[in-house]
Tab-separated table of C-alpha atoms and ligand atoms in Angstrom:
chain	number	residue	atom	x	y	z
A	1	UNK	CA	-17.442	-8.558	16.924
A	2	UNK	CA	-15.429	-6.740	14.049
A	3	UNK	CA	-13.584	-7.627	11.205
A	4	UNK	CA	-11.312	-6.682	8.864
A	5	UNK	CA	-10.906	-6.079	5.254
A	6	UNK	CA	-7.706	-5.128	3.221
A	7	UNK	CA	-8.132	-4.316	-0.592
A	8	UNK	CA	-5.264	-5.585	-2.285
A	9	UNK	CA	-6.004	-5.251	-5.852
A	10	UNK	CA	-4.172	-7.220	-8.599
A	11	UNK	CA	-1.358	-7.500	-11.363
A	12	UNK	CA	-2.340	-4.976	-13.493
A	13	UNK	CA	-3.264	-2.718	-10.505
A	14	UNK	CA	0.673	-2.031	-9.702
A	15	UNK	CA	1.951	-1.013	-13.016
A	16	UNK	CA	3.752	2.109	-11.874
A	17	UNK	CA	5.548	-0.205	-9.215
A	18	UNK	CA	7.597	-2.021	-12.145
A	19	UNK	CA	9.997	-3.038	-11.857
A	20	UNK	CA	9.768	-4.380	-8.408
A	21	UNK	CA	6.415	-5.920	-9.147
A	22	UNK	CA	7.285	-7.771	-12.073
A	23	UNK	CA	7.469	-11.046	-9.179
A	24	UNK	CA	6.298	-9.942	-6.054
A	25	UNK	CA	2.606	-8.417	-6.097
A	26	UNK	CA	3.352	-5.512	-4.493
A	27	UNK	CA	1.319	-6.345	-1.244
A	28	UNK	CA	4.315	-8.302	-0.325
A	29	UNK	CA	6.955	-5.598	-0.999
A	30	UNK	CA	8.709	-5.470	2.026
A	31	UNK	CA	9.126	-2.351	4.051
A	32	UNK	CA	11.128	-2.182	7.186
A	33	UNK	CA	11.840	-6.113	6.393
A	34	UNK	CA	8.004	-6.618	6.487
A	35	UNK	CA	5.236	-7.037	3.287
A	36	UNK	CA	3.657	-3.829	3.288
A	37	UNK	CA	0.113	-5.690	4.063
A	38	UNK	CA	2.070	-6.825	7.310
A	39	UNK	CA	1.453	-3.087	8.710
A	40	UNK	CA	-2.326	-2.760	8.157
A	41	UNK	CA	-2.681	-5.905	9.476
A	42	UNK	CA	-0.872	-5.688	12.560
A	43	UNK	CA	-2.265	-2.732	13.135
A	44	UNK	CA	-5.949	-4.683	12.778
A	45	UNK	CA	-4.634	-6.753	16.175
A	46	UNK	CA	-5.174	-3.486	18.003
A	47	UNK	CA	-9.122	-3.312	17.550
A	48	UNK	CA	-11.070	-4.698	20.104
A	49	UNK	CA	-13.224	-7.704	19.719
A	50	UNK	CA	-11.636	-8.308	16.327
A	51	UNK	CA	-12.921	-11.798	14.882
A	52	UNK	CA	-11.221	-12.396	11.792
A	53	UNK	CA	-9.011	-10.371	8.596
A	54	UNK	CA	-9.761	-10.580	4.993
A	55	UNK	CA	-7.406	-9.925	1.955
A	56	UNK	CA	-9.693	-9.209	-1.453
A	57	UNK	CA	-8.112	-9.278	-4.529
A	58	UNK	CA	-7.150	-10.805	-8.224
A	59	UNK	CA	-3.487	-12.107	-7.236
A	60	UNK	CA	-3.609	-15.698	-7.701
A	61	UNK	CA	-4.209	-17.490	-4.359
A	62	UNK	CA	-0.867	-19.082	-4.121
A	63	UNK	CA	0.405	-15.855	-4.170
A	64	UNK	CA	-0.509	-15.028	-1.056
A	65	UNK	CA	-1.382	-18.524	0.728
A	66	UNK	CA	2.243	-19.442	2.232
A	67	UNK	CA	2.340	-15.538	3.443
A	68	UNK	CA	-1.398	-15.450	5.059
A	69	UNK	CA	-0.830	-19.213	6.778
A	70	UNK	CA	2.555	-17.511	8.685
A	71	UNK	CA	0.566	-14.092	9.551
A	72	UNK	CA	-2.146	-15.848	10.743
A	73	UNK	CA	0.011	-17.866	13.559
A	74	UNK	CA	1.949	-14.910	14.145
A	75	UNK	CA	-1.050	-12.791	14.888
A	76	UNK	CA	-3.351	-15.286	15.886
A	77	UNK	CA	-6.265	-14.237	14.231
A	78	UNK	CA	-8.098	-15.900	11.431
A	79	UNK	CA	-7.184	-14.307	8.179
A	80	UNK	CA	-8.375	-15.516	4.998
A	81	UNK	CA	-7.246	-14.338	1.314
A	82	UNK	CA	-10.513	-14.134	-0.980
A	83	UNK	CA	-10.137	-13.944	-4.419
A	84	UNK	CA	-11.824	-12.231	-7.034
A	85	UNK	CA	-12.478	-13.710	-10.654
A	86	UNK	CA	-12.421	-10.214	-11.913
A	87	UNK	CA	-11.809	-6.714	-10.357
A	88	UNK	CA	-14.966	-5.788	-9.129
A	89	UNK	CA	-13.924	-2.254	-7.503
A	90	UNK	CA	-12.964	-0.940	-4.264
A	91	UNK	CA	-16.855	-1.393	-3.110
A	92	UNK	CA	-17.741	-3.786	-5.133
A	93	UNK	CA	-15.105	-6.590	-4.103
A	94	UNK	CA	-16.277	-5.826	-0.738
A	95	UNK	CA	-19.414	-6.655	-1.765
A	96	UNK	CA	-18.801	-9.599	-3.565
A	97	UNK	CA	-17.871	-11.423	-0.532
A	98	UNK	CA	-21.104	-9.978	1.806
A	99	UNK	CA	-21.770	-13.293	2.722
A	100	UNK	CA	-18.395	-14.402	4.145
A	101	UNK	CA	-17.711	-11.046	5.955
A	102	UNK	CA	-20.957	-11.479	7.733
A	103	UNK	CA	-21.201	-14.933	8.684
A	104	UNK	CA	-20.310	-14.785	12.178
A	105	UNK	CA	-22.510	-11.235	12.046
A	106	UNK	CA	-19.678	-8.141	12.568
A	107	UNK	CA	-21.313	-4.899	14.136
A	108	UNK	CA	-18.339	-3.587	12.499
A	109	UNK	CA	-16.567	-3.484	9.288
A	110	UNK	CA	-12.538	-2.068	9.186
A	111	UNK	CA	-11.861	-1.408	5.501
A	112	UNK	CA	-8.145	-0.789	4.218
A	113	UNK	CA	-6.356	0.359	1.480
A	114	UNK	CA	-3.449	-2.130	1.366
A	115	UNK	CA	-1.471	0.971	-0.687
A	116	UNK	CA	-1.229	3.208	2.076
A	117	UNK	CA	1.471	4.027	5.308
A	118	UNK	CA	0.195	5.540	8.078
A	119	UNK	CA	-0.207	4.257	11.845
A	120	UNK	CA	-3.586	3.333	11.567
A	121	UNK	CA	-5.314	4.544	14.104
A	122	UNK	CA	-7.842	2.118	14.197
A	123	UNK	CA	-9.609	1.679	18.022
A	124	UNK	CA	-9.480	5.119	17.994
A	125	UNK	CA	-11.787	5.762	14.506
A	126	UNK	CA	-13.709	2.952	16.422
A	127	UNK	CA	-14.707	4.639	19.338
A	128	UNK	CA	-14.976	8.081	16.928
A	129	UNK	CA	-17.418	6.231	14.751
A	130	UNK	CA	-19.496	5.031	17.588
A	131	UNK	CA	-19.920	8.254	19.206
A	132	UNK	CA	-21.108	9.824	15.730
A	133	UNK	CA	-23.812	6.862	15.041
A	134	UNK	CA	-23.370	7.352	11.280
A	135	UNK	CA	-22.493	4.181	8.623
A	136	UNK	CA	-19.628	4.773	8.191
A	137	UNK	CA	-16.505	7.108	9.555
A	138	UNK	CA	-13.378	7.111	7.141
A	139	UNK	CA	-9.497	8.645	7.845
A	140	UNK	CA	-8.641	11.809	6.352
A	141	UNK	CA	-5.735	13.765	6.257
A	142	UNK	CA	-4.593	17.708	5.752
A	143	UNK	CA	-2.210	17.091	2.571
A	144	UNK	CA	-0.691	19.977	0.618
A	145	UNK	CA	-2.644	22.355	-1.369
A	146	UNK	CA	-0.481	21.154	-5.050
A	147	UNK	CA	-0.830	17.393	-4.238
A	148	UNK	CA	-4.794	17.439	-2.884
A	149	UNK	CA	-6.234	16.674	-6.096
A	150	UNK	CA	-4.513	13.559	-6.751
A	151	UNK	CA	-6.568	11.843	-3.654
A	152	UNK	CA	-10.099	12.022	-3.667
A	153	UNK	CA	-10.889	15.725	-1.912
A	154	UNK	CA	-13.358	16.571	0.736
A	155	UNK	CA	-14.763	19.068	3.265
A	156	UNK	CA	-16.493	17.848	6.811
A	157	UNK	CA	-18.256	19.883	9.338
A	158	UNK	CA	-15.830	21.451	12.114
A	159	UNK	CA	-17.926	21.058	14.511
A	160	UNK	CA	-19.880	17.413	13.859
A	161	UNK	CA	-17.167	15.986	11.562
A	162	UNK	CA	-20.154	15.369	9.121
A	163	UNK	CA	-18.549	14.430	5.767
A	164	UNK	CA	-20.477	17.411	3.607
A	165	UNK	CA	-18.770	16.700	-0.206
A	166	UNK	CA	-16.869	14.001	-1.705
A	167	UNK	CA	-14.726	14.530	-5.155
A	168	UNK	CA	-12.355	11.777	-6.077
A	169	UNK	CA	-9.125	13.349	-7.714
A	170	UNK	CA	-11.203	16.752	-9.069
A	171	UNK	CA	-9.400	18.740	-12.024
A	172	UNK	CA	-9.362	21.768	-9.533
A	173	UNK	CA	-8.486	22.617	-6.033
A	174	UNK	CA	-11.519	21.832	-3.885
A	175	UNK	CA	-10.021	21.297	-0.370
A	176	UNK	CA	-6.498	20.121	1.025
A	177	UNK	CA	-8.493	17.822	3.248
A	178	UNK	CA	-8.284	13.823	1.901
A	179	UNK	CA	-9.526	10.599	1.905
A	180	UNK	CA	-6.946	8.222	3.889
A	181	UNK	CA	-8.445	5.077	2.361
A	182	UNK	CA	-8.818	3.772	5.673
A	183	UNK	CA	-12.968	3.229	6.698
A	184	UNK	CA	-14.893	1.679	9.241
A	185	UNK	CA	-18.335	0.871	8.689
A	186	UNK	CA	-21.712	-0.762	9.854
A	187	UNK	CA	-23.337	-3.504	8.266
A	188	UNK	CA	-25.503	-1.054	6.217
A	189	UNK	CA	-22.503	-0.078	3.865
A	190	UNK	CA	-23.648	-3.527	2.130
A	191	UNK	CA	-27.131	-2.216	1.618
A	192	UNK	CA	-26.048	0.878	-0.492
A	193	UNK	CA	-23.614	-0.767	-2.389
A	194	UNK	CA	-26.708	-2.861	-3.535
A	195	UNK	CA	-28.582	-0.152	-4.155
A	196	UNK	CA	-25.986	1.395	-6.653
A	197	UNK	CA	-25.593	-2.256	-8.607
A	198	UNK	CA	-29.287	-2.158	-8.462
A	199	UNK	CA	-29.818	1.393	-10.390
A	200	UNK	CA	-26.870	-0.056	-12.859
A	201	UNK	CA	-29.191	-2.649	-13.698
A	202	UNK	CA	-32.170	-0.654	-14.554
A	203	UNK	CA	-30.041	1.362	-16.195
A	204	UNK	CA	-28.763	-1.229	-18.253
A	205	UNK	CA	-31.846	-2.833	-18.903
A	206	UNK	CA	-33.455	0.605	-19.883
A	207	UNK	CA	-30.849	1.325	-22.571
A	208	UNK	CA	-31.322	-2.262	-23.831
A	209	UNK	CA	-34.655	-1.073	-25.000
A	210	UNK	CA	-33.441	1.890	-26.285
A	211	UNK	CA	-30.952	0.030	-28.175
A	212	UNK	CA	-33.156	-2.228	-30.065
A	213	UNK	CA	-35.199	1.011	-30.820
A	214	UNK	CA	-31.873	1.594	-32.930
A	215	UNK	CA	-31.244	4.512	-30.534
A	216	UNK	CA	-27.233	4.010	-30.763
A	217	UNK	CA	-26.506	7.188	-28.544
A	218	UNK	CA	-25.670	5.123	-25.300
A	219	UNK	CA	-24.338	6.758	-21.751
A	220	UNK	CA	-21.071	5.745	-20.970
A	221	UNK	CA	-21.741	5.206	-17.540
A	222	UNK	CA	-24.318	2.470	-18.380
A	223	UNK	CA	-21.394	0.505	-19.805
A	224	UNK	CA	-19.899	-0.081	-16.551
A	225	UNK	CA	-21.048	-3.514	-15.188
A	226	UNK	CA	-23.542	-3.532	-12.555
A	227	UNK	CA	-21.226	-5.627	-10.300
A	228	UNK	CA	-18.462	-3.107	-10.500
A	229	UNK	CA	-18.543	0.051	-8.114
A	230	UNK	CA	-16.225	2.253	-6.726
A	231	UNK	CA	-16.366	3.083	-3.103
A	232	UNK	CA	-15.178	6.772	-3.990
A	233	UNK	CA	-17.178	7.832	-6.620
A	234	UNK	CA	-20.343	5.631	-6.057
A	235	UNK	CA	-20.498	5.386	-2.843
A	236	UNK	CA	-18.896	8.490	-0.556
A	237	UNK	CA	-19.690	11.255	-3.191
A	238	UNK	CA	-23.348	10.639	-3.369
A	239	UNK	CA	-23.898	9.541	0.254
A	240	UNK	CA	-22.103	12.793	1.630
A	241	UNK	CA	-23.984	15.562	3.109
A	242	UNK	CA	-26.589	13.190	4.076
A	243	UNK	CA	-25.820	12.439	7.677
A	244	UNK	CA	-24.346	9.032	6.926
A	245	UNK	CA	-20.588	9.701	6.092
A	246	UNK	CA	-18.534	11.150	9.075
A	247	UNK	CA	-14.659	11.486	9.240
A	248	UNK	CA	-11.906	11.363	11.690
A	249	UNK	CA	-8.512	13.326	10.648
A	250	UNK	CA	-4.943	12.196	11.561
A	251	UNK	CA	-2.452	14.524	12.443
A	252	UNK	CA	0.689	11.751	11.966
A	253	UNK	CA	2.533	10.720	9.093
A	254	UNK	CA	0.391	9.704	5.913
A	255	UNK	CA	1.475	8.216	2.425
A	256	UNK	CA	0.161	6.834	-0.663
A	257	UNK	CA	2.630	3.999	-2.030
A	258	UNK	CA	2.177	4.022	-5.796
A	259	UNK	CA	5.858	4.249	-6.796
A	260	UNK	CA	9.093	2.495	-5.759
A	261	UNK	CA	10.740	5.856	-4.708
A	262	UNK	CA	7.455	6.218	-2.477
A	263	UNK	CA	8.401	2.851	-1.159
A	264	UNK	CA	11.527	3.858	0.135
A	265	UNK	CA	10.006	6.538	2.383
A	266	UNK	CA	7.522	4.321	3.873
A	267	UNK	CA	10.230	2.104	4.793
A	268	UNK	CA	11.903	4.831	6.419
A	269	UNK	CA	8.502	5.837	7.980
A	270	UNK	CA	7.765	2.038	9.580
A	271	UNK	CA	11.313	1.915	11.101
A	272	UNK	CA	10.588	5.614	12.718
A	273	UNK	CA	7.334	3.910	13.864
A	274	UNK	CA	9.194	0.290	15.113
A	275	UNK	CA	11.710	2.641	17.365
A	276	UNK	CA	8.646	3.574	19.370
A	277	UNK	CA	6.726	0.860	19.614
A	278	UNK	CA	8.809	-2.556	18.594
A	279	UNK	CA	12.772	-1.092	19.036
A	280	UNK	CA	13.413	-5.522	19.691
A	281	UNK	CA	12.894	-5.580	15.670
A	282	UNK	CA	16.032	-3.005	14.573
A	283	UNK	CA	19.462	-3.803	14.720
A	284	UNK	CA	21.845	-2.357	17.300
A	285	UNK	CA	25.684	-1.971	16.811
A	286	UNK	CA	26.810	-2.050	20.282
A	287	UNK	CA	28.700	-5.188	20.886
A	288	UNK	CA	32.509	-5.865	19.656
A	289	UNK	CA	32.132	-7.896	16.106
A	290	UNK	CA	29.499	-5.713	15.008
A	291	UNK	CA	29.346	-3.565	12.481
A	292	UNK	CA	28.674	0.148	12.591
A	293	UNK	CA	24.842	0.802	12.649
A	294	UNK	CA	23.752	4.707	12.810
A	295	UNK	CA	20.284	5.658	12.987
A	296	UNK	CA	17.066	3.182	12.349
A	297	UNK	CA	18.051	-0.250	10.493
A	298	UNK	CA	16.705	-3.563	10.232
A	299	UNK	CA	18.221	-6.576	9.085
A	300	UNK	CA	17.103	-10.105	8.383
A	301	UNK	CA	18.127	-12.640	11.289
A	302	UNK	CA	19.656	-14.813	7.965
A	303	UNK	CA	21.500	-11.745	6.908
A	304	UNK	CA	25.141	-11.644	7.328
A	305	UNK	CA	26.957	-8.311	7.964
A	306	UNK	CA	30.648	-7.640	7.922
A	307	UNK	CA	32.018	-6.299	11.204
A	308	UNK	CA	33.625	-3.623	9.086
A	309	UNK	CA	30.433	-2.436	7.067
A	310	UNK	CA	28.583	0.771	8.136
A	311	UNK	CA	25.046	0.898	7.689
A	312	UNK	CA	21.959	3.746	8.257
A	313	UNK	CA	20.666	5.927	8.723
A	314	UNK	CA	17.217	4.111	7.259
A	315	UNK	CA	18.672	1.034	5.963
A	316	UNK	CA	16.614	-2.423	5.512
A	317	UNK	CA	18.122	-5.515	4.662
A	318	UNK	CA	16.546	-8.879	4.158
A	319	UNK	CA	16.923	-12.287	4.051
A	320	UNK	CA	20.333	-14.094	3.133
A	321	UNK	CA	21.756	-10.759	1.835
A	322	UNK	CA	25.754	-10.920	2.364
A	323	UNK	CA	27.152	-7.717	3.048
A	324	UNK	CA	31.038	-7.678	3.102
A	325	UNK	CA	33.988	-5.670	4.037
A	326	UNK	CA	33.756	-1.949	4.029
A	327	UNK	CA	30.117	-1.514	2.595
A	328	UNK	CA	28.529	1.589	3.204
A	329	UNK	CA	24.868	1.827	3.213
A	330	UNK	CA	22.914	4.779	3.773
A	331	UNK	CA	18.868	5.083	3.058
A	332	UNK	CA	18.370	2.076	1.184
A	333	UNK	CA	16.194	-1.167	1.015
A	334	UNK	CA	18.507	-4.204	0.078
A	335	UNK	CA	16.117	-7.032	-1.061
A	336	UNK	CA	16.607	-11.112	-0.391
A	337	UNK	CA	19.546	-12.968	-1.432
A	338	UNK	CA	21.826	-9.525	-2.555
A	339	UNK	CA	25.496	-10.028	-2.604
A	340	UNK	CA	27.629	-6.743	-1.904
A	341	UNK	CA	31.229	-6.729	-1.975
A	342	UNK	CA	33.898	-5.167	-0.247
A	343	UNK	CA	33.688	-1.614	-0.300
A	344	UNK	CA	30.486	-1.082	-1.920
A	345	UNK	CA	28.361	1.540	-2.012
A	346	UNK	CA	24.491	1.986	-2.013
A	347	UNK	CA	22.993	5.713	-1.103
A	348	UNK	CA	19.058	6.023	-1.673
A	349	UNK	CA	18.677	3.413	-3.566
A	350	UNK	CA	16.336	-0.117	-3.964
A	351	UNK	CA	18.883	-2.933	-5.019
A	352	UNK	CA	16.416	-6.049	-6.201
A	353	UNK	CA	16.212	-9.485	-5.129
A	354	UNK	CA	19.580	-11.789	-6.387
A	355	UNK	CA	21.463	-8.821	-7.918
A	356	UNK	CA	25.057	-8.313	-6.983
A	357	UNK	CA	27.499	-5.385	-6.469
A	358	UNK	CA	31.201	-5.614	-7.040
A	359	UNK	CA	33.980	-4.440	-5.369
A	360	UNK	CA	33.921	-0.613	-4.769
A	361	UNK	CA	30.844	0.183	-7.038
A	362	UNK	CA	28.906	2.598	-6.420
A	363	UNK	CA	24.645	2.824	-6.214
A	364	UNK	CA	23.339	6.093	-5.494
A	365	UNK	CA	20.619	8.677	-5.966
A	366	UNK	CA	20.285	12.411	-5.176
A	367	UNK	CA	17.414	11.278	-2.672
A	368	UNK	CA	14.426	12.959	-3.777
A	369	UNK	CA	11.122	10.489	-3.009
A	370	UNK	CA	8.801	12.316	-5.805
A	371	UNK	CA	10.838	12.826	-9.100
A	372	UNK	CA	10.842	9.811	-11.119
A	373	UNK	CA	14.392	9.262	-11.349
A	374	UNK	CA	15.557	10.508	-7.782
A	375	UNK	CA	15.792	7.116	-5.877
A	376	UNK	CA	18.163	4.354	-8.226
A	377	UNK	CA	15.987	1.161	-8.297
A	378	UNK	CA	18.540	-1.821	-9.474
A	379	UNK	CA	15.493	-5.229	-10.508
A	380	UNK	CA	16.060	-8.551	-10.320
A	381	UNK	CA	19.390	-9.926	-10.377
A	382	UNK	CA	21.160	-6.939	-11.680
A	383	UNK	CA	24.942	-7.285	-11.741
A	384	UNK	CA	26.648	-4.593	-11.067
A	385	UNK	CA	30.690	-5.252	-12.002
A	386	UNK	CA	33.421	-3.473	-9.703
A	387	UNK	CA	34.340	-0.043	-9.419
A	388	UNK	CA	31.068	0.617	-11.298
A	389	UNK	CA	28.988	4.169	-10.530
A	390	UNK	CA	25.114	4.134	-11.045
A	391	UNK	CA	23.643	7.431	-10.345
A	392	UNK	CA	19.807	7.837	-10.479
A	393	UNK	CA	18.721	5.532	-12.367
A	394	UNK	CA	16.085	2.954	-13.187
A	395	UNK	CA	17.469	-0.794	-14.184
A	396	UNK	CA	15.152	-3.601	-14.991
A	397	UNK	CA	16.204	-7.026	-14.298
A	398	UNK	CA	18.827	-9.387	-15.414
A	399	UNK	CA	20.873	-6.395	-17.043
A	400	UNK	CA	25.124	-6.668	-16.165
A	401	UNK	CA	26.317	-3.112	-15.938
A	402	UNK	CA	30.224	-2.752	-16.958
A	403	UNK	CA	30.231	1.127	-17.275
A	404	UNK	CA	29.457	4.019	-15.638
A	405	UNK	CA	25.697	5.207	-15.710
A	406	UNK	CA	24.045	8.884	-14.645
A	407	UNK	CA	20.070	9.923	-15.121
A	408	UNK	CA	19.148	7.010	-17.051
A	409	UNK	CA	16.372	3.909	-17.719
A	410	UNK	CA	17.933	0.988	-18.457
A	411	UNK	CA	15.596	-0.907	-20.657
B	501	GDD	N1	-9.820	-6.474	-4.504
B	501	GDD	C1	-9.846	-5.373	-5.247
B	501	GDD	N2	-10.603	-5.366	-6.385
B	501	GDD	N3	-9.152	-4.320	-4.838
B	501	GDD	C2	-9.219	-3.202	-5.592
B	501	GDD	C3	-9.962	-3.120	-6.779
B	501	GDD	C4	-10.691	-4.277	-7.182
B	501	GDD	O1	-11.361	-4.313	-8.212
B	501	GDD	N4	-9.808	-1.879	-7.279
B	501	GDD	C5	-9.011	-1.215	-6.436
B	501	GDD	N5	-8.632	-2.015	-5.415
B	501	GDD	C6	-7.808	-1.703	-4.255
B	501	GDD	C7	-6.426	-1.153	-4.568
B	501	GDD	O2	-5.442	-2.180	-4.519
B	501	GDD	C8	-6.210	-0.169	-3.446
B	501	GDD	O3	-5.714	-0.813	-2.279
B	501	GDD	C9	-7.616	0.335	-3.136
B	501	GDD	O4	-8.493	-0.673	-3.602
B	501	GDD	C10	-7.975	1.671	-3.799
B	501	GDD	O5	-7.562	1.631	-5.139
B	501	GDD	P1	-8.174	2.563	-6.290
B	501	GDD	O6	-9.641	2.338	-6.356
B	501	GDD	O7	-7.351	2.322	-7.500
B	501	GDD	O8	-8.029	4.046	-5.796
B	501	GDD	P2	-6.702	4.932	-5.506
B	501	GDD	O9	-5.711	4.121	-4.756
B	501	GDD	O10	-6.245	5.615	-6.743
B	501	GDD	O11	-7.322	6.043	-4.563
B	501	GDD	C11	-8.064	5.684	-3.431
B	501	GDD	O12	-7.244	5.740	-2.286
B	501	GDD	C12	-6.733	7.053	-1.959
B	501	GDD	C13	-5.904	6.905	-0.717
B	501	GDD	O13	-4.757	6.172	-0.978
B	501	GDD	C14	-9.255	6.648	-3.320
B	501	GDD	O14	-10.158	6.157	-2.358
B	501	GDD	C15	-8.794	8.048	-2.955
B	501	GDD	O15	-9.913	8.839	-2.648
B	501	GDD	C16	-7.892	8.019	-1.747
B	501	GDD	O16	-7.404	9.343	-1.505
């Protein structure tokens, strides 16, 4: 049996998502019209043998309980959201919940990064890790040379694929080769976690005494709770180079989702990925009555679309969004319940839940995923009035825009 963990973190984890995580945790951000968990976990239905999926993290439970009751039907697997009373770590919330994970006694534990887009190529780092017999095997990706150190950096033997040195996010260049965030590992990855809490402990107990000796000078490190370890640092970076650590390198698309421009491309990225293996899910604009769809889209079954609206390339749409006469979309993600008007534009942009666009506005963006203001990102029930043009900018919610806006936060 196997099963499956997703790391999902918590509110204050997805700060640099604002503001489109100011009501949604950012789990549930949809991409291609699903949560972004949806695509991990899906991609968990493809292992063999697999028992059961668990979400770890600090959202509050009824967050995430209406979402993980539908998945679970849909999937038909047992998944179960776990949450933590504080963040414990990447390792350490794993760890936390040892004896839940193993009650029905996995030989095999997936572990995902729920911030990540790739296509997961799970069976396959499966049958990988099996054939290298270590405790764990983990994804890992060429990336550029100028982004590497952002990720946490490693080298692995060419010929066994042993993982040989580990740094998380190092101040230099070390290796373009890095860590997915995507693991799979034996039972025994609970035993060295322990072992690292363990040392903490002594640790902590040690400069106790030292302490009451009025020795003041105290190691950072030994202020980091025992219960609270990092799978990077604690874990990979001391274990690698020791025959335990092994890793298995995708040549496909990879991306870390920390920001809402990031988001967009991911989108983009899942739709690519639906045309091959789900094409049922995107729209089509053959048909009379239609409108005009070009490219990859997806819209909402509740969604209605104008016969005379144009829409894609890489356009999602979700629920009960009304898109009227005229509207041209092009590289966007329209969120639930958004009312566009006739003749409306949006062009590489994120329009938020509830907002509205008026007649022959304009929402654009010059398109470029990685500069803070090159997708426009409209929050919550933003209003924008007609004949209105909002060029790469950042709006947070609630805000009515009446004039004309270029290279600009709205606060
Ligand atoms: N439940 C829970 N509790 N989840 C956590 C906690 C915690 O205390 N801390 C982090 N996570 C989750 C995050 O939501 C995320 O999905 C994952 O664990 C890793 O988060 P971080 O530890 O903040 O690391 P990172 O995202 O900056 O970098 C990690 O992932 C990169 C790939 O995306 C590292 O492992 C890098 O080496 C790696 O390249």
């Amino acid at each position: 049996e196997v099963v499956a963990v997703i790391m999902v973190g918590g509110p204050t984890k997805g700060t640099r998502f604002r503001p489109l995580s100011f009501n949604t945790p950012k789990p549930l951000f949809p991409l291609a019209g699903q949560p972004m968990v949806h695509h991990p976990m899906s991609a968990c239905k493809r292992i063999p043998n697999l028992a059961q999926i668990f979400l770890i993290g600090f959202y509050d439970e009824k967050e995430f309980a209406l979402y993980v009751s539908s998945i679970s039907n849909e999937l038909k697997v047992p998944v179960r959201y776990l949450k933590e009373d504080k963040p414990h770590g990447s390792a350490g919330g794993l760890y936390h919940f040892r004896d839940l994970i193993m009650e029905d006694g996995p030989s095999h534990i997936f572990l995902l990064n729920c911030d990540v887009c790739c296509n997961f190529p799970l069976p396959d780092m499966l049958e990988a890790h099996t054939r290298y017999g270590g405790m764990g095997t983990m994804l890992v990706v060429k990336v550029s040379a100028e982004s590497a150190n952002q990720f946490g950096t490693l080298v692995s033997d060419p010929v066994t694929n042993e993982l040989l040195h580990y740094t998380e996010k190092p101040e230099t260049f070390v290796s373009d080769l890095i860590n997915c965030g995507v693991y799979i590992f034996t039972p025994d990855i609970f035993t060295a976690i322990e072992d690292v809490s363990n040392d903490r402990e002594d640790r902590v107990t040690a400069n106790l005494r030292r302490l009451s000796g009025l020795d003041i000078f105290t190691s950072t490190r030994t202020n980091i709770p025992a219960d609270f370890v990092r799978l990077d640092q604690d874990i990979l970076s001391p274990l690698a180079g020791k025959k335990q650590l092994y890793t298995y390198e995708t040549m496909d698309y990879w991306e870390q989702i920390k920001t809402p421009g990031i988001s967009l491309k991911c989108s983009n990225l899942y739709l690519a990925q639906f045309r091959l293996t789900s094409p049922y899910l995107l729209a089509s604009g053959d048909g009379t009555r239609r409108a005009t769809v070009v490219g990859d889209v997806y819209v909402h079954p509740s969604a209605k679309v104008h016969p005379t609206a144009k829409m894609g390339p890489n356009v999602s749409i979700s629920a009960n969004v009304r898109v009227g006469p005229g509207v041209r979309l092009i590289n966007c993600i329209i969120l639930d319940d958004v009312e566009l008007e006739d003749n409306a534009v949006v062009i590489n942009s994120i329009v938020g839940w509830k907002s509205s666009l008026g007649r022959w506005s304009r929402v654009q963006a010059d398109g470029d995923y990685n500069s803070k203001l090159g997708i426009t990102i409209l929050g919550e029930s933003v209003m924008v009035e007609q004949e209105v043009v909002i060029i790469n900018c950042i709006v947070l919610p609630n805000k009515t825009l009446n004039m004309n806006v270029q290279d600009d936060i709205i606060l």
